[in-house]
Coordinates of C-alpha atoms in Angstrom, one line a residue:
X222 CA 12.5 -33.3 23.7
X223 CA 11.1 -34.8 26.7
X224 CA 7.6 -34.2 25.7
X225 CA 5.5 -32.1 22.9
X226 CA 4.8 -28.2 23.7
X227 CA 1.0 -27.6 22.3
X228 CA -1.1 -24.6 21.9
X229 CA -4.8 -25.1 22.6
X230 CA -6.1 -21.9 22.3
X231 CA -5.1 -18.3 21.1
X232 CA -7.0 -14.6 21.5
X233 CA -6.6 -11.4 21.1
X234 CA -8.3 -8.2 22.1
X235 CA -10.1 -6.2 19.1
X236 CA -7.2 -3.5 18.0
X237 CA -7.1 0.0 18.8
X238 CA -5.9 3.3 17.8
X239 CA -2.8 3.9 20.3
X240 CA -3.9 7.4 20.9
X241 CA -6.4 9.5 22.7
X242 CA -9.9 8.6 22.1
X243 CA -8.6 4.9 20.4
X244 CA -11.2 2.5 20.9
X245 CA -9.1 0.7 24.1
X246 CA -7.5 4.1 25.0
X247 CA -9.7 4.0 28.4
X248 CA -8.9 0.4 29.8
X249 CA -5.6 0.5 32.1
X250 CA -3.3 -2.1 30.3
X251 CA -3.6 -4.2 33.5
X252 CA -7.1 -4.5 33.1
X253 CA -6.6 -4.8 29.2
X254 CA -4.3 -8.0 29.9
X255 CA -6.5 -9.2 32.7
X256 CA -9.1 -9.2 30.5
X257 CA -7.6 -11.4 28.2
X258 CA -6.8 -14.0 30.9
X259 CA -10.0 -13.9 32.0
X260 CA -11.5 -14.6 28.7
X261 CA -8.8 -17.5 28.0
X262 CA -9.4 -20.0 30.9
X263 CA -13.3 -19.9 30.7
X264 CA -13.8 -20.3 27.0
X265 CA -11.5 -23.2 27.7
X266 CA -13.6 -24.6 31.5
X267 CA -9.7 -24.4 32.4
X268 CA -9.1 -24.3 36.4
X269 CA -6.8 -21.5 36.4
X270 CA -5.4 -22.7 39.6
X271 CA -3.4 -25.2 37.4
X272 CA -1.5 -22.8 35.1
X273 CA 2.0 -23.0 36.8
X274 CA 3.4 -19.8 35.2
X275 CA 2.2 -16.5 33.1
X276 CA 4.5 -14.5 31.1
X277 CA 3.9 -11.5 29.3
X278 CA 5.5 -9.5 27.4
X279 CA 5.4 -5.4 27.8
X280 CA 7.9 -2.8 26.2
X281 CA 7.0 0.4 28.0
X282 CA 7.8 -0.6 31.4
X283 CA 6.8 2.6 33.0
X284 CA 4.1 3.8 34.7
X285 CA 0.5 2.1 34.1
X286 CA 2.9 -0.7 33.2
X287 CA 5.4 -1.4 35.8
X288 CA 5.8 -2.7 38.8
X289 CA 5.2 -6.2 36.9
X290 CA 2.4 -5.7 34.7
X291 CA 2.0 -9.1 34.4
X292 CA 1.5 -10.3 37.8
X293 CA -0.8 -7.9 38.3
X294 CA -2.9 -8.6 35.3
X295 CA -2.7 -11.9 36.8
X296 CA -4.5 -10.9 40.2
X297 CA -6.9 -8.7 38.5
X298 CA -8.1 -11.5 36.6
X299 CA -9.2 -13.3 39.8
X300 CA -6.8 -16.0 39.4
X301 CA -5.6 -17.8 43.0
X302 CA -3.0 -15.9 44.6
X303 CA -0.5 -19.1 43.9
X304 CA -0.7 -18.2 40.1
X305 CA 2.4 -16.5 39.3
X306 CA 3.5 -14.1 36.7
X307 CA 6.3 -12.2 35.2
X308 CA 7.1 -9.4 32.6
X309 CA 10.0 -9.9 29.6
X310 CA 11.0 -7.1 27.6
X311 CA 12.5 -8.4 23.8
X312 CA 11.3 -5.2 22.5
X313 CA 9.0 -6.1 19.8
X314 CA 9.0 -9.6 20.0
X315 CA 8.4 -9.8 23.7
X316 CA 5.5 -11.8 23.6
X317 CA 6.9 -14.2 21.0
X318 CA 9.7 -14.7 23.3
X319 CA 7.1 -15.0 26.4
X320 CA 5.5 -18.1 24.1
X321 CA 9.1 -19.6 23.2
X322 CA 9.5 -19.7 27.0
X323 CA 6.2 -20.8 28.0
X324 CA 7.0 -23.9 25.5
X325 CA 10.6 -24.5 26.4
X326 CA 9.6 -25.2 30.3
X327 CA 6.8 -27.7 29.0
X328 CA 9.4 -29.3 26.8
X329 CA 11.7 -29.5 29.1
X330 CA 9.1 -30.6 32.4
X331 CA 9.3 -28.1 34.4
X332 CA 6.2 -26.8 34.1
X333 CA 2.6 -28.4 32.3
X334 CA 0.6 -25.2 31.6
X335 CA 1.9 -21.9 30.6
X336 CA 0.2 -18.8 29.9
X337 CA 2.2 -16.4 27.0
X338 CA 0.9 -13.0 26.7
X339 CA 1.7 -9.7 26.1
X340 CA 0.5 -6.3 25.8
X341 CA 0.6 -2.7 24.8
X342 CA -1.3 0.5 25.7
X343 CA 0.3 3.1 23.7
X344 CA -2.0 5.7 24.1
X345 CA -2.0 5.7 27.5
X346 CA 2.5 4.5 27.8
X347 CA 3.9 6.3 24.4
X348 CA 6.5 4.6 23.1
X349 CA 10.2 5.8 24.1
X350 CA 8.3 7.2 27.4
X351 CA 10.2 4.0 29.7
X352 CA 13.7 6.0 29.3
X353 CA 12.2 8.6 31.3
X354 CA 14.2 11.3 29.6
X355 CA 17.7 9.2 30.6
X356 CA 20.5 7.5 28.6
X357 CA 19.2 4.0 27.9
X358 CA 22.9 3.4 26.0
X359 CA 25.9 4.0 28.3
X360 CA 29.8 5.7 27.3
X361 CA 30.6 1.9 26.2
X362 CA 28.3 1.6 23.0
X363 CA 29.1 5.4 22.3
X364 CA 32.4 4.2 22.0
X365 CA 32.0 0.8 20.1
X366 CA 28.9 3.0 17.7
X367 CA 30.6 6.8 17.9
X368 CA 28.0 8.0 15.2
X369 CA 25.7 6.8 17.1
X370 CA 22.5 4.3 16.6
X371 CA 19.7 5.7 15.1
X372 CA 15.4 4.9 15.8
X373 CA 13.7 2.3 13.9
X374 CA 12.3 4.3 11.5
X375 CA 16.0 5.2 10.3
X376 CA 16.7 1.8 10.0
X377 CA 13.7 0.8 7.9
X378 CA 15.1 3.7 5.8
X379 CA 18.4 2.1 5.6
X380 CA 16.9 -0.9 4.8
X381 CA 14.7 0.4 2.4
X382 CA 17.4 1.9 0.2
X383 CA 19.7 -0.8 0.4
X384 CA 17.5 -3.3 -1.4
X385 CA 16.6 -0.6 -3.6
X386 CA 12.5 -0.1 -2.6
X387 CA 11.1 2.7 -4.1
X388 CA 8.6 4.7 -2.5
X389 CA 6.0 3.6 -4.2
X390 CA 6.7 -0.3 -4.2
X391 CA 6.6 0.5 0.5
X392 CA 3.3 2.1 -0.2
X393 CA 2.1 -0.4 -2.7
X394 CA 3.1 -3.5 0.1
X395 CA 0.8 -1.2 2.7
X396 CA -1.8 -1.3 0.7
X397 CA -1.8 -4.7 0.3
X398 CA -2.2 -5.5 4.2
X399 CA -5.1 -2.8 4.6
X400 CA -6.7 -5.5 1.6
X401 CA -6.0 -8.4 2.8
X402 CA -7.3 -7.2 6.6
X403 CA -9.9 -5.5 5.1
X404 CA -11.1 -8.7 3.1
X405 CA -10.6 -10.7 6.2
X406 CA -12.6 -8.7 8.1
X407 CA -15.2 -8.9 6.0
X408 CA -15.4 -12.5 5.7
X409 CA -15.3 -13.1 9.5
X410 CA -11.8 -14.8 9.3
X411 CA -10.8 -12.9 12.8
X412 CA -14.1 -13.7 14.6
X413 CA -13.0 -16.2 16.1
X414 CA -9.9 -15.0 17.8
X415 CA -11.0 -11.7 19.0
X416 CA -12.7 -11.6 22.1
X417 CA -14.5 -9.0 23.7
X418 CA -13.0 -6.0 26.0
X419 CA -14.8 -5.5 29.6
X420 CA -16.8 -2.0 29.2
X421 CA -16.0 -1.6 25.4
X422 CA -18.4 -1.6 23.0
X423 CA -16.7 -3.3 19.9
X424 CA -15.3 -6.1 18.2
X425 CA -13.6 -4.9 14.9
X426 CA -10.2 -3.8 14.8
X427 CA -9.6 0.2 14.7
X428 CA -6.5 0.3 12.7
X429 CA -7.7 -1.6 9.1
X430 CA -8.8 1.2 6.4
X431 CA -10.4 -0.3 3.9
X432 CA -10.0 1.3 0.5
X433 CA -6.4 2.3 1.2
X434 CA -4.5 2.7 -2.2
X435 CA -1.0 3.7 -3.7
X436 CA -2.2 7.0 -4.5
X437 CA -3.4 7.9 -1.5
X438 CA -0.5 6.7 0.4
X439 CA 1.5 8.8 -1.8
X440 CA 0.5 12.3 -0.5
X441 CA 1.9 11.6 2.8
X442 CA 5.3 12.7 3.6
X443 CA 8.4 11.4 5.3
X444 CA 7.7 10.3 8.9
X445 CA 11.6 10.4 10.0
X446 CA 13.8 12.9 8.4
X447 CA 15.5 15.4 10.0
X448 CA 18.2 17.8 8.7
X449 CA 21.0 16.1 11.0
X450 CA 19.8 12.8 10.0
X451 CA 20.1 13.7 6.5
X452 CA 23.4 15.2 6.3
X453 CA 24.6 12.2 8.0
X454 CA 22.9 9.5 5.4
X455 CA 23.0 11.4 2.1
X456 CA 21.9 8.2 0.5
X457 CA 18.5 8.5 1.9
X458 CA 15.8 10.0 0.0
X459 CA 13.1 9.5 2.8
X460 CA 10.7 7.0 1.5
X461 CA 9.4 5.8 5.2
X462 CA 5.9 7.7 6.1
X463 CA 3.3 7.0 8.5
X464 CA 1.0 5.2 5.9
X465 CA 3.9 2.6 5.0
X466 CA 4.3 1.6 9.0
X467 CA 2.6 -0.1 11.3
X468 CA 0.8 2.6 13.7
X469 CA 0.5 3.2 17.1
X470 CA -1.9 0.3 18.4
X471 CA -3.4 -0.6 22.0
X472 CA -3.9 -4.5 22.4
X473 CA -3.5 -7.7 24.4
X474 CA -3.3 -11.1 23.6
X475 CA -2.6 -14.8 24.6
X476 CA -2.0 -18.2 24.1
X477 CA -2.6 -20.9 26.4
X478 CA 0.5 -23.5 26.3
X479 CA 0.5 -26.9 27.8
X480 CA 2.1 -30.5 27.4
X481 CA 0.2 -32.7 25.0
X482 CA -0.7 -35.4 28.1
X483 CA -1.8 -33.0 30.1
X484 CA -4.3 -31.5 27.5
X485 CA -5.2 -35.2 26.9
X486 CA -6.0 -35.3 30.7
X487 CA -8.1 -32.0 30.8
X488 CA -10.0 -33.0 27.9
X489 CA -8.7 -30.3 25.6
X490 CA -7.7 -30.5 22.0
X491 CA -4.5 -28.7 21.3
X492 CA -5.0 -27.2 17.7
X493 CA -1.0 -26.8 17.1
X494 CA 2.6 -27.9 18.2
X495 CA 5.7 -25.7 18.4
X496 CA 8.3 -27.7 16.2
X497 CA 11.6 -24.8 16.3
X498 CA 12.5 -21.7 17.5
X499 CA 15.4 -19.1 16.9
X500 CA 16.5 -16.0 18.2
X501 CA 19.2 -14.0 16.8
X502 CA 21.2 -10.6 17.2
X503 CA 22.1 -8.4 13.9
X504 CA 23.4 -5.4 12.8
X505 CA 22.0 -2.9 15.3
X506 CA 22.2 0.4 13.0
X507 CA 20.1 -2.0 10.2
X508 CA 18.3 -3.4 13.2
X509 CA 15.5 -4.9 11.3
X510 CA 17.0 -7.3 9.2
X511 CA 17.5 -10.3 12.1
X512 CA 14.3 -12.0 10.6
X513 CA 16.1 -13.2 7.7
X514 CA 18.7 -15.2 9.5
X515 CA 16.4 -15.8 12.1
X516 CA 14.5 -17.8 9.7
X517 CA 17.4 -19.6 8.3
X518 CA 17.9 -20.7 11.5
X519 CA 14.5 -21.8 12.8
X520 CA 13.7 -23.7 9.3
X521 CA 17.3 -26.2 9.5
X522 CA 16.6 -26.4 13.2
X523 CA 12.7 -27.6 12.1
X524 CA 13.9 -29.6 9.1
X525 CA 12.0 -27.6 6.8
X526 CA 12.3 -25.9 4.1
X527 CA 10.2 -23.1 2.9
X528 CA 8.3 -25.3 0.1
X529 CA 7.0 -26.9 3.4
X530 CA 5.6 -23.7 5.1
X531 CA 2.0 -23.2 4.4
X532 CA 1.6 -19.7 6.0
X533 CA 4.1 -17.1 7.3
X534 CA 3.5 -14.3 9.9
X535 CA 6.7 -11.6 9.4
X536 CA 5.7 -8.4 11.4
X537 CA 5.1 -5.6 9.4
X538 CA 7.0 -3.1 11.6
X539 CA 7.7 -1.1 8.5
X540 CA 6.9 -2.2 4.7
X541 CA 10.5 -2.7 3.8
X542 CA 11.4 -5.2 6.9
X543 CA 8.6 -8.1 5.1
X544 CA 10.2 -6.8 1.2
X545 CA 13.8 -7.5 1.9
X546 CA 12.7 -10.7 4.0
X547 CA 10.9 -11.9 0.8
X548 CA 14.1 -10.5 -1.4
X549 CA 16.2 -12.5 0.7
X550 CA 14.6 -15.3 1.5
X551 CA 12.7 -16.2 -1.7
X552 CA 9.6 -17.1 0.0
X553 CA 6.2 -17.2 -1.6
X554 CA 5.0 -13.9 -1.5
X555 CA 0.8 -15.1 -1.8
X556 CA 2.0 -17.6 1.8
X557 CA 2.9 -13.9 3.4
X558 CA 1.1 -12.4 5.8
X559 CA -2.7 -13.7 4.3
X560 CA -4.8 -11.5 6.5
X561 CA -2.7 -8.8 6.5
X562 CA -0.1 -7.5 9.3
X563 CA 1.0 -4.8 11.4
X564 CA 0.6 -1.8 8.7
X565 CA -3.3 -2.5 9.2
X566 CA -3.6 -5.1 12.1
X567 CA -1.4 -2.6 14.2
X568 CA 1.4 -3.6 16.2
X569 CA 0.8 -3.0 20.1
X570 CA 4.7 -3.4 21.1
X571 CA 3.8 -6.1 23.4
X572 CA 1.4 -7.8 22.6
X573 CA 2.5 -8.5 18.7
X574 CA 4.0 -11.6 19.1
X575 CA 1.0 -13.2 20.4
X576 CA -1.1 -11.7 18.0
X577 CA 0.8 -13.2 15.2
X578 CA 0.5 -16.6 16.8
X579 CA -3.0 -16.2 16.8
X580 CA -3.5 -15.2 13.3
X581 CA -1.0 -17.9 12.5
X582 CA -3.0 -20.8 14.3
X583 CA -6.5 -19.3 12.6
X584 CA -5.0 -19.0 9.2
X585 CA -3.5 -22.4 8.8
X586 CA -6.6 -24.4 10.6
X587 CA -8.7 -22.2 7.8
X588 CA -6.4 -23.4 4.9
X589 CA -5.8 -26.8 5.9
X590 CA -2.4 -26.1 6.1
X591 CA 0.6 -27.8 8.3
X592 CA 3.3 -25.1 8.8
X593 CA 3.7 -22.0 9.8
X594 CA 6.5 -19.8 10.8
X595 CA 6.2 -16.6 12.2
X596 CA 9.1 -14.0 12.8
X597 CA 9.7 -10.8 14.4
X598 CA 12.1 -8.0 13.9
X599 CA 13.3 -6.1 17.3
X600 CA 15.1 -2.9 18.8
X601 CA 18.7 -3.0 19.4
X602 CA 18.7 -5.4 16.4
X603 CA 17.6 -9.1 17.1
X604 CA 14.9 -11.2 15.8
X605 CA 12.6 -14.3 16.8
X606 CA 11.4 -16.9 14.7
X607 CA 9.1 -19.7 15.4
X608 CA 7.7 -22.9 13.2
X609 CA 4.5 -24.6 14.1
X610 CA 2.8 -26.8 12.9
X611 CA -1.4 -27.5 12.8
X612 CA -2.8 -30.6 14.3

């Protein structure tokens, strides 16, 4: 590596519901990004006619968020017209891969300071809305998958019932992140990361239900069966519901990524260093499951082990993706996901990556700790993983 890849700074908007009359349900996501930007470069005195590139991650890529969301984000922040932008779709690890990108062009010197960013408005772009009613797939996978690929939901079923989860060990894992956010919350652990949304009134994120327990979860019923589906995995007995995922969410976030001399010359103190990433493909039906290899593969490539990893950030897309990652991986389950993840935190498409980071960076500068590794699980089966560590 040519030179080090540090992050001096990480945000993120407060959460909101991603439905009507959510908390960020009336910002346009271009303002919602913008925002974020904005908010970045001055509580940093940055110049942000130095940043050489933004990219930001975006799922939906319809409508209110087309035509290069992130560019525009870019000009509506007020940054000089010479400030460039683009948009990357990894489905839910799109931002993490806008970061793993952002750091790869400082490491390799072709670029000093990088914006990553992402984000989502789901009440405003619902999710699946970007294949406009068309076939995203093509006669080609029909043929190499004739049964067909199923939604993510399915595949957190799948998951769920090969490692043998029972419905109330999902529900009991979603309660855990709604205590751990909850507690969080209380204790100001997020204060410092979340920063304030232009003409919203509101700091605290929408999503976290305090007092969420196993028995209340467990009146809630099956969020994806249908009779098609079930006559085609007899296997299943439906465990997945709405209380054991992560829910519809509105957010933006972003991490400002530069080269450790140039932060030296601006006067800024990075607070962590990328050390590894990985990105991997996997089983597509399963779809979910990438993180574990992923994280096989970022720890060797990082030297590590997970005795060395302080902190880990695994997106809680659906309570059985972080289970079979601990199952598999062995991991300390007390290091996983400390103040709490997606089921409560949300999981704006988007924008999660980021918003991982963030909690990451916060988490291990609170602890004292070194490492962290973060990982995300993504559509068409794929996953992202990244070590840092805390300077």
């Amino acid at each position: 590596m040519s030179t080090e890849a540090v992050i001096v700074d990480v945000i993120r908007t407060p959460v909101g519901r991603g439905k009507p009359g959510g908390l960020l349900s009336g910002v346009h996501p271009v303002d919602l990004l913008a925002g974020v930007l904005d908010a970045l470069v001055n509580r940093n005195d940055l110049d942000p006619a130095l940043v050489d590139d933004v990219i930001g991650g975006c799922v939906s890529q319809i409508g209110e968020q087309s035509y290069n969301l992130t560019r525009n984000a870019v000009l509506a922040a007020g940054f000089p017209e010479h400030v460039p932008g683009t948009t990357i779709d990894r489905q839910c690890g799109s931002s993490q891969q806008a970061a793993t990108f952002a750091a790869q062009a400082v490491l390799s010197g072709q670029a000093d300071i990088v914006i990553a960013c992402g984000v989502e408005s789901m009440s405003r772009v619902p999710l699946g809305s970007s294949a406009a009613g068309a076939d995203p797939y093509g006669s080609r996978i029909r043929t190499r998958y004739p049964e067909g690929l199923v939604n993510q939901g399915v595949s957190a079923e799948l998951i769920a019932a090969k490692w043998g989860f029972s419905r109330d060990e999902l529900d009991a894992f979603a309660a855990r992140s709604h205590e751990l956010a909850a507690a969080a919350q209380q204790a100001g652990s997020f204060a410092s990361e979340v920063v304030p949304v232009p003409g919203v009134d509101g700091l605290t994120d929408e999503t976290v239900r305090p007092g969420t327990s196993v028995e209340s979860l467990a009146g809630l019923n099956p969020a994806f069966r249908t009779d098609r589906l079930a006559e085609r995995f007899p296997e299943l007995d439906w465990r997945v519901t709405p209380g054991n995922s992560s829910p519809l969410t509105d957010g933006a976030s972003a991490a400002l990524i530069m080269s450790a001399s140039k932060a030296e010359q601006l006067g800024l103190t990075p607070r962590a260093r990328f050390r590894s990433f990985s990105v991997v493909g996997s089983d597509p039906l399963y779809m979910l499951t990438g993180v574990i290899p992923a994280t096989a593969k970022v720890l060797e490539r990082a030297g590590l082990t997970h005795d060395d990893i302080d902190a880990y950030e695994v997106n809680e897309a659906f309570a059985s993706v972080p289970l079979a990652w601990l199952a598999d991986t062995g991991a300390d389950a007390a290091k996983l996901n400390p103040r709490g993840g997606a089921i409560a935190l949300g999981h704006a498409l988007g924008s999660s990556g980021t918003r991982l980071l963030t909690t990451l960076v916060n988490q291990l500068e609170a602890t004292g700790g070194r490492y962290g590794l973060q990982t995300m699980c993504e559509g068409g089966g794929m996953a992202n993983a990244t070590v840092i560590e805390r300077i």
